[in-house]
XYZ file of C-alpha atoms in Angstrom:
772
model
C -9.515 -9.841 20.436
C -9.172 -9.664 24.259
C -5.638 -11.760 24.279
C -2.740 -12.665 22.674
C -3.649 -16.118 22.142
C -7.189 -14.853 20.680
C -5.573 -12.907 17.895
C -2.864 -15.446 16.615
C -6.262 -18.466 16.813
C -8.020 -15.481 14.524
C -4.775 -15.193 12.180
C -3.707 -19.471 12.184
C -5.144 -21.481 9.604
C -7.260 -18.314 8.315
C -5.533 -16.396 6.171
C -3.612 -19.316 4.962
C -7.273 -19.981 4.227
C -7.909 -16.542 2.588
C -4.487 -16.160 0.703
C -5.466 -19.791 -0.961
C -8.598 -17.747 -2.433
C -6.414 -15.002 -3.138
C -4.717 -16.059 -4.946
C -6.551 -18.585 -7.107
C -9.980 -15.601 -7.467
C -10.466 -14.257 -9.548
C -8.664 -15.974 -12.081
C -4.939 -18.041 -10.927
C -1.746 -16.042 -9.964
C -1.275 -11.722 -9.315
C -0.489 -10.550 -12.440
C -1.341 -10.463 -16.548
C 0.309 -9.316 -19.817
C -1.393 -6.384 -21.492
C -0.775 -5.380 -24.783
C -0.411 -0.938 -24.713
C -0.073 0.086 -28.088
C -3.721 -0.400 -30.345
C -4.399 -3.529 -32.901
C -8.043 -2.274 -33.985
C -7.187 -2.784 -37.711
C -5.614 -3.158 -41.343
C -2.992 -0.558 -40.556
C -2.448 -1.334 -37.156
C -1.784 -4.707 -37.456
C 0.790 -3.872 -40.154
C 2.512 -1.210 -37.348
C 2.513 -3.583 -34.371
C 3.886 -6.219 -36.525
C 4.769 -7.122 -40.083
C 6.115 -4.645 -42.500
C 6.441 -2.119 -39.922
C 8.191 -4.052 -36.988
C 10.859 -3.940 -39.636
C 11.673 -0.133 -38.971
C 12.018 -0.044 -34.815
C 14.606 -3.932 -35.871
C 16.941 -2.047 -37.677
C 17.147 0.974 -35.591
C 18.174 -0.625 -32.467
C 20.485 -3.379 -34.500
C 22.660 -0.385 -35.711
C 22.445 1.372 -32.179
C 21.656 -0.770 -29.553
C 20.555 1.701 -26.798
C 17.102 2.662 -28.411
C 15.705 -0.504 -27.869
C 14.556 1.782 -24.711
C 13.412 3.523 -26.891
C 11.356 1.080 -29.555
C 10.520 -1.373 -26.547
C 9.583 -2.682 -23.064
C 13.218 -3.848 -21.912
C 13.933 0.068 -20.919
C 11.571 -0.503 -18.535
C 11.602 -4.144 -17.779
C 12.866 -6.170 -14.720
C 13.386 -9.645 -14.412
C 12.602 -11.441 -10.929
C 14.556 -14.616 -11.010
C 15.155 -17.872 -8.225
C 15.817 -21.617 -8.547
C 13.597 -21.638 -5.065
C 16.271 -22.452 -2.746
C 15.919 -20.277 -0.152
C 12.403 -19.057 -0.284
C 11.224 -16.222 3.315
C 11.149 -19.014 6.024
C 9.859 -21.522 3.681
C 13.488 -22.269 2.657
C 14.880 -24.902 0.150
C 11.535 -25.616 -2.125
C 12.045 -25.611 -5.510
C 11.263 -23.388 -8.052
C 7.850 -24.204 -9.300
C 7.148 -23.777 -5.793
C 8.031 -19.750 -4.935
C 6.288 -18.875 -7.886
C 3.553 -17.170 -5.845
C 6.912 -15.625 -4.265
C 8.204 -14.383 -6.993
C 4.739 -13.453 -9.147
C 3.985 -11.079 -5.630
C 7.773 -9.874 -5.810
C 6.550 -8.926 -8.923
C 3.337 -6.503 -7.787
C 5.300 -4.561 -5.823
C 7.095 -3.615 -8.561
C 4.273 -2.850 -10.762
C 2.666 -1.435 -7.678
C 5.499 1.075 -6.168
C 6.996 2.168 -8.781
C 5.247 1.602 -11.770
C 8.357 -0.726 -12.461
C 7.674 -4.209 -15.411
C 8.269 -7.764 -14.298
C 8.531 -11.450 -15.803
C 9.142 -13.471 -12.724
C 11.052 -16.326 -14.144
C 11.685 -19.886 -12.231
C 14.636 -21.382 -12.681
C 15.595 -25.310 -12.307
C 18.828 -24.823 -12.058
C 20.642 -25.463 -8.708
C 24.257 -25.252 -10.022
C 26.693 -22.481 -9.632
C 27.877 -22.553 -13.224
C 24.188 -23.321 -15.118
C 22.055 -20.583 -12.840
C 24.846 -17.762 -14.985
C 24.384 -19.031 -17.555
C 20.606 -19.241 -17.835
C 20.683 -14.895 -16.561
C 23.258 -14.109 -18.389
C 21.173 -15.824 -21.712
C 18.967 -13.344 -20.799
C 20.387 -10.065 -20.751
C 19.352 -8.911 -24.903
C 15.135 -8.759 -22.798
C 15.893 -7.154 -19.339
C 16.600 -3.199 -17.961
C 17.244 -5.358 -15.013
C 17.916 -8.084 -12.155
C 17.256 -9.055 -9.210
C 17.685 -11.676 -8.229
C 15.614 -13.220 -5.212
C 16.183 -16.123 -2.684
C 18.947 -18.088 -3.634
C 20.547 -19.097 -0.548
C 23.765 -18.505 0.946
C 27.104 -18.228 -0.087
C 25.890 -19.718 -3.568
C 24.076 -16.210 -3.847
C 26.872 -14.423 -3.484
C 29.397 -15.766 -6.327
C 26.348 -15.832 -8.740
C 25.650 -12.624 -8.308
C 28.946 -11.371 -8.155
C 29.944 -13.472 -12.093
C 26.858 -12.232 -13.267
C 27.194 -7.963 -12.696
C 30.925 -8.223 -14.544
C 29.213 -10.193 -16.882
C 25.986 -8.282 -17.628
C 25.915 -4.881 -18.853
C 22.881 -3.884 -17.125
C 22.103 -4.352 -12.987
C 21.775 -7.548 -11.386
C 20.535 -6.716 -7.643
C 20.268 -9.181 -5.530
C 17.604 -7.741 -2.926
C 17.878 -10.851 0.180
C 21.191 -8.722 0.541
C 21.508 -5.048 -0.341
C 18.146 -4.386 0.022
C 18.250 -6.050 3.889
C 21.573 -3.833 3.740
C 20.516 -0.468 2.601
C 17.157 0.029 5.088
C 19.544 -0.970 7.800
C 22.696 0.863 6.404
C 19.909 4.133 7.413
C 18.521 2.593 9.990
C 22.267 2.549 11.460
C 23.184 6.357 10.179
C 20.323 7.940 11.915
C 20.203 5.807 15.461
C 23.785 6.565 15.711
C 22.748 10.502 14.946
C 20.673 10.421 18.364
C 22.704 8.806 20.602
C 25.371 10.413 19.819
C 28.164 7.597 18.712
C 30.248 6.891 15.448
C 29.953 4.675 13.057
C 34.209 3.850 13.016
C 33.775 3.371 17.502
C 30.665 1.719 17.701
C 30.434 -2.779 18.104
C 28.379 -4.285 16.263
C 27.296 -7.995 17.448
C 25.714 -10.027 14.214
C 23.559 -13.195 15.287
C 23.542 -15.228 11.605
C 26.185 -14.539 9.262
C 23.404 -15.272 6.068
C 23.323 -13.196 2.873
C 21.316 -10.845 4.343
C 23.612 -10.644 7.950
C 26.975 -10.132 4.866
C 25.384 -8.024 2.769
C 24.320 -5.886 6.064
C 27.859 -5.867 7.272
C 29.496 -5.707 4.197
C 27.477 -2.102 3.446
C 28.282 -0.816 7.093
C 31.879 -1.323 6.077
C 31.496 1.166 3.402
C 30.260 3.206 5.174
C 33.117 3.634 8.252
C 32.225 0.437 10.240
C 35.860 -1.331 11.019
C 35.685 -5.100 11.156
C 37.839 -4.835 14.435
C 34.987 -3.888 16.008
C 32.004 -6.519 14.568
C 31.615 -9.751 16.392
C 29.496 -12.223 13.519
C 27.719 -14.943 15.066
C 26.278 -18.121 14.064
C 24.710 -21.742 14.694
C 28.199 -22.619 15.826
C 28.802 -20.107 17.843
C 31.013 -17.234 17.044
C 33.093 -16.199 13.163
C 37.020 -16.648 14.619
C 40.064 -17.130 13.629
C 40.804 -20.663 12.749
C 37.691 -22.065 13.410
C 36.573 -24.703 10.255
C 33.657 -26.026 10.681
C 30.774 -23.965 8.900
C 32.706 -21.147 7.086
C 33.613 -19.596 3.487
C 34.823 -16.541 1.811
C 32.800 -14.310 2.683
C 32.350 -15.599 6.285
C 35.892 -15.809 6.248
C 36.726 -11.802 6.481
C 34.755 -11.331 9.668
C 36.655 -14.378 11.426
C 38.379 -12.265 14.105
C 41.185 -13.125 16.502
C 38.393 -13.322 19.931
C 38.230 -15.660 22.357
C 34.491 -15.148 22.670
C 32.726 -18.127 21.351
C 29.194 -17.130 21.967
C 26.473 -15.041 21.292
C 26.524 -13.575 25.742
C 30.138 -13.732 25.069
C 29.836 -11.293 22.525
C 27.220 -8.844 23.480
C 28.740 -6.736 25.978
C 29.479 -3.432 25.391
C 27.791 -3.975 22.137
C 26.185 -0.633 20.629
C 24.507 -2.323 17.364
C 23.379 -5.539 17.595
C 22.074 -6.943 14.326
C 20.365 -9.786 13.981
C 19.001 -11.722 10.172
C 18.609 -15.399 12.269
C 15.815 -16.286 14.446
C 12.966 -16.262 16.975
C 13.775 -15.906 20.894
C 18.309 -15.870 19.649
C 18.348 -12.706 21.557
C 17.557 -13.458 25.473
C 16.202 -10.604 27.715
C 19.488 -10.774 29.413
C 22.685 -10.545 27.582
C 20.595 -7.048 26.897
C 22.124 -5.976 30.001
C 26.198 -5.694 28.904
C 25.061 -3.743 25.797
C 26.400 -0.230 26.129
C 23.832 2.928 26.903
C 21.409 3.774 24.153
C 21.831 0.851 22.173
C 20.337 0.317 18.869
C 18.682 -3.364 18.814
C 18.589 -4.364 14.977
C 15.656 -7.997 15.843
C 15.298 -8.810 12.068
C 13.888 -11.984 12.058
C 10.477 -12.885 10.047
C 7.464 -13.272 11.649
C 8.996 -13.605 15.028
C 12.021 -11.271 15.842
C 15.009 -12.544 17.460
C 13.406 -10.565 20.968
C 10.174 -8.414 20.631
C 10.572 -4.968 21.016
C 8.072 -4.500 24.335
C 10.243 -7.690 26.197
C 13.766 -5.560 25.195
C 11.931 -2.564 26.212
C 10.888 -3.959 29.328
C 14.992 -4.527 29.900
C 16.882 -1.685 27.606
C 14.729 1.448 28.115
C 17.965 3.323 26.295
C 17.185 0.409 23.102
C 16.025 1.622 19.938
C 14.974 -1.263 17.954
C 14.199 -1.924 14.494
C 11.776 -4.852 13.920
C 11.331 -7.062 10.172
C 6.980 -6.293 11.579
C 4.418 -3.520 10.101
C 3.357 -3.793 14.150
C 5.493 -2.207 15.756
C 7.700 0.086 14.955
C 11.160 0.737 12.446
C 9.751 -2.047 10.213
C 13.272 -3.156 7.869
C 11.220 -3.658 4.623
C 13.042 -3.905 1.688
C 10.115 -2.474 -0.372
C 11.445 1.109 1.107
C 13.793 0.850 -1.176
C 14.465 -2.178 -4.159
C 11.804 -0.574 -6.005
C 12.758 2.474 -6.615
C 16.461 1.574 -6.819
C 15.561 -0.142 -10.026
C 13.338 3.269 -10.731
C 16.569 5.197 -10.575
C 18.630 2.781 -12.667
C 16.415 2.091 -15.422
C 15.614 5.462 -16.085
C 19.228 7.024 -16.764
C 19.400 3.072 -18.471
C 22.106 2.093 -15.668
C 24.631 -0.501 -16.555
C 25.985 -1.584 -13.045
C 24.263 -0.749 -9.400
C 27.416 0.595 -8.051
C 28.216 0.673 -4.466
C 28.138 4.559 -4.215
C 24.851 4.678 -5.920
C 23.909 2.092 -2.904
C 25.163 4.642 0.081
C 23.092 7.373 -2.426
C 19.727 5.212 -1.550
C 20.555 4.925 2.543
C 21.016 8.622 2.862
C 17.804 9.443 1.180
C 15.785 7.334 3.409
C 17.782 8.472 6.366
C 18.038 12.526 5.260
C 14.425 11.227 4.856
C 12.854 10.075 8.114
C 14.683 13.418 9.709
C 12.236 15.500 6.931
C 9.844 17.150 8.282
C 5.604 15.231 7.161
C 4.106 16.989 4.649
C -0.077 16.831 4.718
C 0.516 14.323 1.908
C 2.783 11.733 3.550
C 0.944 12.526 7.028
C -1.669 10.678 5.190
C 0.751 7.853 5.379
C 1.194 7.095 8.774
C -2.386 7.768 9.970
C -3.195 9.644 12.373
C -0.208 9.910 14.010
C 2.539 12.432 12.183
C 6.010 10.679 12.949
C 8.926 13.287 14.956
C 12.197 11.724 13.751
C 12.921 10.516 16.600
C 13.951 6.316 18.514
C 10.077 5.267 16.987
C 10.910 6.934 13.459
C 14.686 6.182 12.625
C 12.927 5.105 8.505
C 10.345 6.149 6.495
C 7.286 3.543 6.753
C 7.095 1.310 3.795
C 3.345 3.551 2.281
C 5.762 6.913 2.837
C 4.548 8.326 -1.444
C 8.291 10.859 -0.132
C 10.020 7.721 -0.932
C 10.062 7.107 -4.969
C 11.236 11.358 -5.680
C 13.908 10.958 -2.892
C 15.500 7.196 -4.230
C 15.083 7.596 -7.645
C 16.706 10.281 -7.893
C 19.985 10.071 -6.660
C 19.969 7.199 -7.803
C 20.368 7.700 -10.883
C 22.289 11.296 -10.456
C 25.137 8.596 -8.769
C 24.908 6.623 -11.822
C 25.556 9.671 -13.838
C 28.529 10.178 -11.734
C 30.079 7.125 -11.000
C 29.751 7.070 -15.142
C 27.275 3.881 -15.143
C 24.190 6.339 -16.872
C 24.328 5.487 -20.838
C 20.834 7.269 -20.398
C 21.478 10.043 -18.141
C 18.858 12.377 -17.282
C 18.966 15.849 -19.360
C 16.156 18.310 -16.861
C 15.940 16.407 -13.085
C 13.323 18.911 -11.974
C 10.995 17.284 -15.492
C 12.716 13.863 -13.793
C 10.857 14.827 -10.428
C 7.375 16.301 -12.717
C 7.180 12.288 -13.819
C 7.704 10.465 -10.555
C 4.917 12.017 -8.719
C 3.148 10.447 -11.302
C 3.834 7.816 -9.719
C 3.192 8.632 -6.485
C -1.223 8.251 -7.086
C -0.777 5.308 -9.222
C 0.468 2.721 -6.948
C -3.099 1.433 -6.322
C -1.917 1.433 -2.525
C -4.253 4.629 -1.816
C -6.107 2.377 0.357
C -3.398 1.732 3.046
C -3.281 6.524 5.194
C -6.837 4.944 5.027
C -6.709 1.291 6.208
C -3.155 3.001 9.154
C -5.278 5.211 9.745
C -8.305 3.508 12.039
C -5.923 0.930 13.402
C -6.647 -0.162 16.811
C -8.758 3.226 17.139
C -12.309 0.555 18.411
C -15.027 2.204 16.656
C -18.274 0.381 15.928
C -19.699 -0.305 12.661
C -22.423 -1.362 12.483
C -23.342 -4.421 8.640
C -26.843 -3.973 8.242
C -27.071 -6.699 6.164
C -25.229 -8.797 8.467
C -26.204 -12.837 7.677
C -24.764 -12.296 4.037
C -21.788 -13.907 2.989
C -19.246 -10.829 2.225
C -20.131 -9.766 5.052
C -18.982 -12.304 6.977
C -15.885 -12.384 5.435
C -15.672 -8.844 5.259
C -16.039 -8.770 9.386
C -13.506 -11.430 10.137
C -10.698 -9.688 8.269
C -11.244 -6.341 10.115
C -10.939 -7.360 13.361
C -7.511 -9.301 12.655
C -6.363 -6.193 10.953
C -8.010 -4.359 13.787
C -9.303 -1.698 11.815
C -12.750 -1.902 13.201
C -15.594 -4.032 15.655
C -17.924 -4.906 13.941
C -21.391 -4.617 14.484
C -24.124 -7.531 12.395
C -27.648 -6.668 12.577
C -29.409 -10.441 11.677
C -30.123 -13.584 13.611
C -27.164 -14.420 15.819
C -28.496 -18.473 14.808
C -27.574 -17.848 11.221
C -25.501 -16.785 12.093
C -23.227 -18.571 13.599
C -24.182 -22.107 11.087
C -22.776 -19.281 7.898
C -19.348 -19.265 9.975
C -19.016 -22.321 10.661
C -19.689 -23.415 6.862
C -17.873 -20.820 5.606
C -15.033 -21.665 7.568
C -14.513 -18.677 10.140
C -12.400 -18.531 13.434
C -14.703 -14.936 14.250
C -17.723 -15.332 17.267
C -20.650 -13.538 18.511
C -20.264 -12.129 21.554
C -16.377 -12.466 22.238
C -15.200 -11.119 18.653
C -17.742 -9.208 17.541
C -21.729 -7.559 18.340
C -24.779 -8.130 16.962
C -28.858 -7.154 16.736
C -31.273 -9.518 16.369
C -33.605 -8.061 14.764
C -36.859 -10.358 16.531
C -35.962 -10.045 19.381
C -33.315 -7.651 20.858
C -33.688 -5.289 25.292
C -33.846 -2.678 22.582
C -36.928 -2.699 20.103
C -39.279 -0.383 21.862
C -36.101 2.279 22.234
C -35.190 2.056 19.016
C -39.064 1.862 17.609
C -39.251 5.218 20.093
C -36.154 7.047 18.267
C -37.339 5.500 15.050
C -40.592 7.654 14.452
C -39.021 10.927 16.629
C -37.674 10.935 13.228
C -40.326 9.789 10.866
C -43.465 11.097 12.852
C -44.230 14.091 10.423
C -42.692 11.970 7.602
C -45.343 9.594 6.220
C -44.708 6.903 9.152
C -47.008 5.449 12.006
C -46.519 4.573 15.327
C -47.543 0.987 13.547
C -45.580 1.088 10.834
C -42.050 1.995 12.651
C -42.956 -0.399 14.796
C -43.332 -3.150 11.350
C -40.446 -1.840 10.272
C -37.415 -1.144 13.344
C -38.538 -5.738 12.964
C -37.939 -5.642 9.261
C -35.980 -3.582 7.772
C -32.069 -3.229 9.039
C -31.164 -0.631 6.934
C -33.323 1.492 9.533
C -31.560 -0.278 12.154
C -28.370 -0.090 11.242
C -29.048 4.052 10.240
C -30.779 4.281 14.039
C -27.967 2.553 16.008
C -25.875 5.389 14.877
C -28.125 8.234 15.713
C -28.369 6.828 19.147
C -24.756 6.291 19.109
C -24.700 3.351 19.832
C -22.369 2.202 16.616
C -20.233 4.827 14.818
C -20.792 4.689 11.175
C -23.009 2.134 9.786
C -22.425 -0.212 5.426
C -25.912 -1.125 4.324
C -27.623 -2.662 0.441
C -26.237 -5.420 -0.399
C -30.277 -5.939 -0.719
C -32.403 -4.030 -2.574
C -32.716 -0.210 -4.440
C -30.010 2.327 -3.611
C -32.198 5.879 -3.176
C -34.640 3.379 -0.701
C -30.790 3.383 1.352
C -30.682 6.503 0.990
C -34.427 6.876 1.896
C -33.711 5.942 5.368
C -30.728 7.195 5.855
C -31.896 10.454 5.148
C -34.523 9.569 7.827
C -33.060 8.931 10.249
C -29.479 9.996 10.729
C -29.553 12.867 7.626
C -27.223 15.776 6.598
C -24.676 17.115 8.100
C -24.686 20.537 8.920
C -24.319 22.967 6.383
C -25.272 20.555 2.663
C -28.369 20.795 1.548
C -27.699 16.726 -0.650
C -26.205 13.406 -0.262
C -23.972 13.145 -3.186
C -22.040 9.678 -4.685
C -17.771 9.845 -4.598
C -16.902 6.600 -7.013
C -12.983 5.035 -6.728
C -11.923 3.442 -9.439
C -8.547 2.444 -8.927
C -6.266 0.868 -11.926
C -3.112 0.001 -13.187
C -3.239 3.599 -15.651
C -4.236 5.485 -12.073
C -6.852 6.636 -9.849
C -9.890 8.312 -10.599
C -12.572 9.967 -8.928
C -16.102 10.269 -10.091
C -19.253 11.912 -8.584
C -22.276 12.439 -8.412
C -22.359 8.224 -8.842
C -25.979 7.321 -7.514
C -27.945 10.400 -6.254
C -29.258 12.912 -8.075
C -30.683 13.107 -11.253
C -30.594 15.946 -12.197
C -28.765 18.005 -10.456
C -27.663 22.615 -10.763
C -25.171 23.775 -10.496
C -25.310 25.037 -6.545
C -25.973 20.711 -6.241
C -22.995 20.260 -8.265
C -21.193 22.858 -7.072
C -21.371 21.159 -3.460
C -21.138 17.625 -4.217
C -17.568 18.397 -6.387
C -16.416 20.499 -2.444
C -17.563 18.028 -0.364
C -15.610 15.347 -2.865
C -12.102 17.582 -3.015
C -11.526 16.891 0.602
C -12.690 12.986 0.768
C -9.970 12.720 -1.957
C -7.958 14.807 0.240
C -7.982 12.262 2.693
C -6.824 9.390 0.695
C -3.438 11.502 0.838
C -4.376 13.132 -3.017
C -4.664 16.629 -3.662
C -7.296 16.850 -5.936
C -8.005 18.691 -8.645
C -11.545 18.118 -10.470
C -12.704 18.906 -14.470
C -16.406 18.999 -15.134
C -16.931 17.756 -18.178
C -19.560 17.399 -20.617
C -20.029 16.414 -23.892
C -19.106 20.777 -24.376
C -15.442 21.704 -24.861
C -15.041 25.606 -23.175
C -17.964 26.938 -24.934
C -17.681 24.884 -28.036
C -22.155 24.168 -27.588
C -24.630 26.344 -25.189
C -27.388 24.329 -23.588
C -29.061 23.079 -20.160
C -26.269 21.598 -17.993
C -23.203 23.664 -20.227
C -25.315 27.009 -18.337
C -25.917 24.349 -15.671
C -21.701 23.094 -15.197
C -20.060 27.299 -15.907
C -22.894 28.050 -13.321
C -20.827 25.461 -11.001
C -17.634 26.747 -11.803
C -18.179 30.108 -11.025
C -20.140 28.494 -7.726
C -16.501 26.545 -6.404
C -14.013 28.713 -7.590
C -15.732 31.565 -5.347
C -16.016 28.745 -2.390
C -13.778 27.189 -2.700
C -10.352 29.343 -4.262
C -8.731 26.937 -3.476
C -9.535 23.585 -5.644
C -7.649 23.537 -8.410
C -10.379 22.765 -11.608
C -12.443 24.692 -14.251
C -14.613 23.742 -16.511
C -17.125 22.457 -19.434
C -14.564 20.216 -21.183
C -14.542 17.063 -23.430
C -13.148 13.619 -20.909
C -9.810 12.981 -23.259
C -9.148 17.032 -22.108
C -9.687 16.250 -18.690
C -7.369 13.680 -18.820
C -4.523 14.631 -20.819
C -3.098 18.613 -20.464
C -1.510 18.645 -24.098
C -5.683 18.179 -25.333
C -6.240 20.738 -23.446
C -3.211 23.656 -24.587
C -4.372 22.532 -28.011
C -8.277 24.244 -26.928
C -7.392 26.105 -24.120
C -3.769 27.561 -23.435
C -4.899 29.430 -19.947
C -6.557 26.667 -18.254
C -6.425 26.584 -15.163
C -6.452 22.942 -14.331
C -2.681 21.873 -14.344
C -1.719 18.265 -14.845
C -4.100 14.850 -14.877
C -7.615 15.574 -13.709
C -8.356 13.007 -10.993
C -12.216 13.591 -9.755
C -14.637 13.987 -12.495
C -17.708 16.320 -12.218
C -20.464 15.346 -14.476
C -24.060 16.969 -14.538
C -26.384 14.723 -14.596
C -26.646 10.746 -12.468
C -26.686 9.255 -16.468
C -23.464 11.127 -17.025
C -21.366 9.847 -14.477
C -22.944 6.024 -13.771
C -22.464 5.137 -17.276
C -18.286 6.602 -17.279
C -18.172 4.567 -14.435
C -19.051 1.501 -14.915
C -18.075 1.690 -19.026
C -14.299 2.560 -17.368
C -14.040 0.093 -14.614
C -14.579 -2.791 -17.399
C -12.708 -1.612 -20.177
C -9.677 -1.016 -17.165
C -10.676 -3.889 -14.649
C -10.366 -1.448 -12.699
C -11.445 -2.129 -8.734
C -13.954 0.544 -7.664
C -14.534 1.612 -4.131
C -17.572 3.510 -3.384
C -19.787 3.999 -3.447
C -18.883 6.661 -0.204
C -22.711 8.968 0.675
C -21.239 12.410 1.145
C -22.946 14.908 2.950
C -24.619 11.994 5.494
C -24.042 13.236 9.804
C -22.791 10.291 10.277
C -21.307 8.600 8.680
C -23.121 5.777 6.676
C -22.199 3.965 3.112
C -24.648 2.683 0.486
C -22.940 0.106 -1.320
C -23.719 -2.538 -4.462
C -25.193 -6.015 -4.516
C -21.935 -6.497 -6.595
C -19.858 -5.583 -4.232
C -17.321 -7.757 -2.914
C -16.400 -9.105 0.701
C -12.827 -7.324 -0.729
C -16.165 -4.163 -1.039
C -17.259 -4.454 2.387
C -13.899 -3.613 4.154
C -12.379 -1.097 1.573
C -15.708 0.689 2.499
C -15.607 -0.203 6.624
C -12.554 1.311 6.735
C -13.182 4.908 4.507
C -16.033 4.583 7.133
C -14.008 4.041 10.188
C -11.693 6.854 8.972
C -14.552 9.706 8.333
C -15.319 8.298 12.405
C -11.505 9.593 12.994
C -10.962 12.185 11.064
C -14.584 13.481 12.079
C -13.499 14.053 15.881
C -9.993 15.016 15.031
C -12.197 17.603 13.551
C -14.313 17.541 17.015
C -11.126 18.110 18.757
C -9.347 21.218 17.372
C -12.303 23.003 17.872
């Protein structure tokens, strides 16, 4: 984008249109219910329902705690709203709030594997809301109140917490408060100030703001050092207009009446109000090394760049993802509930919230390990003004917050099922880290604003055009499209896309590009001794868009390429092989496919290229695949899968896999791998333990390596269909420069994912080159 206005132009309207499409297709909504037990025969039916279901019912009747053993209640949360204060939309009612509540449910599932029913209630009065919610207690292990307006939300939560014996948590209040408190704690650690001494000025007196102040005072801040302002100015003793009991506790005896008066000498500004409230000139009177929490969304009380111009010594947090120190509730609420549910907590106490504060604050001060670094992209963060709190996608959050909450619940006496073995519990949580379905996040993060050029051979295709819009808006890469300009322009108009050639992306026109002769000469140099004549080369460079894209990459005019939306996969691989070629040391290409499902993420190799690879080929593709998997922030665990289970059969394929295993152990001794084995042995440690107690593979394999293309491709497509999994790929391994051949069934989302992977590979190659 050439300017901020162009960025805004691309975003407005387009995002709304894409969001409508996203929510409607391929089926309406963001949630579905899936059975967790088989129901394939009469006996299953008898166990699931009558007469077998009577047994667990009677067990629960005798001991209500058994509900966590026999039902989903122990992992089920209700996200409940009456739609009176939805995001930045206000009082839109319960039905209109449903997309937001479904979104919250998705976050619970993706980040902490917690099941959620979103419940939108047509109830506005406090008594009515409390009666409806309290009556749901037998169904759920926890209640997440959402988007209920202030001040009613305070009394609703207070009543429900006293009445119900399961956690009740108003995330708008406490989620924000916990993250703000962690940021404050770390900021004061850096500037050497003490919480009990600092002066705090709050702009906004709604649920979130007052909850932040309540938690800060619990942690040591003094009320006499806090000034609260709202639409009517300073909250002071004797003010009658716009007051309520929750605001009253922060009413001070003061002659200050405006934010401008109040902010003089302030150490901390807490903004949960409206865009632009904090004028730059007001910052000049703040104390040394101030902390500015400008959390209004989407536009904060002051933009960070503007604040730094006036106060370069300031530490700044916003609610935005495009600036450091994002205060985002997803940093804590999934993991607080994870810990509370796992120990059967009856409440979320103040000390449990403080434990979450400590966990988040301390995590930011830790050295970032290799796995966590993937979530931060190319720049590994170091604790300081630009890194006061972790990113919401730091995979260590669940490992820190959930145990801290569960342990504190036990100490507080509110855990009905205390964690017996904390080490084993941590191992269980480790499995959630990579079941989030968010493994693409580190890939996108590493490419942001790197401006690498990705060329698309099928530039006229609707999926590519839609993908180009997303890639430009999200600053993932600079698209180059191969296609006829007039066709591309017409289709952009037809699909309602706002990106424009020449302004937002480049076009290579096969029929009329000034570089045509140079491309022909370059291509012929590559294929002149491979059966291609000069005349054929001229025709191919006019008509074969894959060759055009590959030539652009080979000439250094693009950094990576995407092709394959039309035509046969092997033909595209042949063209890439001829023009771009293999990376140094590689003997053959291979294809790695990723399936992302609710059950976890699995990698499959080789799914598209080598029909009957040799043992050496399998060894090479496995090592290449493992290297690729590490870029996702995942430690590869490989299984060589077969019809034979550790030598139960002796065929050409099983001997090939055994030989490949020996080669891999020799060439990549650090790679965790074993085989040959059945598929269920690869995915289930207990099954594997029964047949091979001393296997060198631990836990669940995430990289499945097959003896033939048929086995790999059939398994990939069957599993994809059965699990309704998202297919990312195929990722072409072994290329000199990143080049990927997609399949004709790919969606525009798939094109975006593969472009991001290609751009991330460029980043990796550059980094490796600079380290040599």
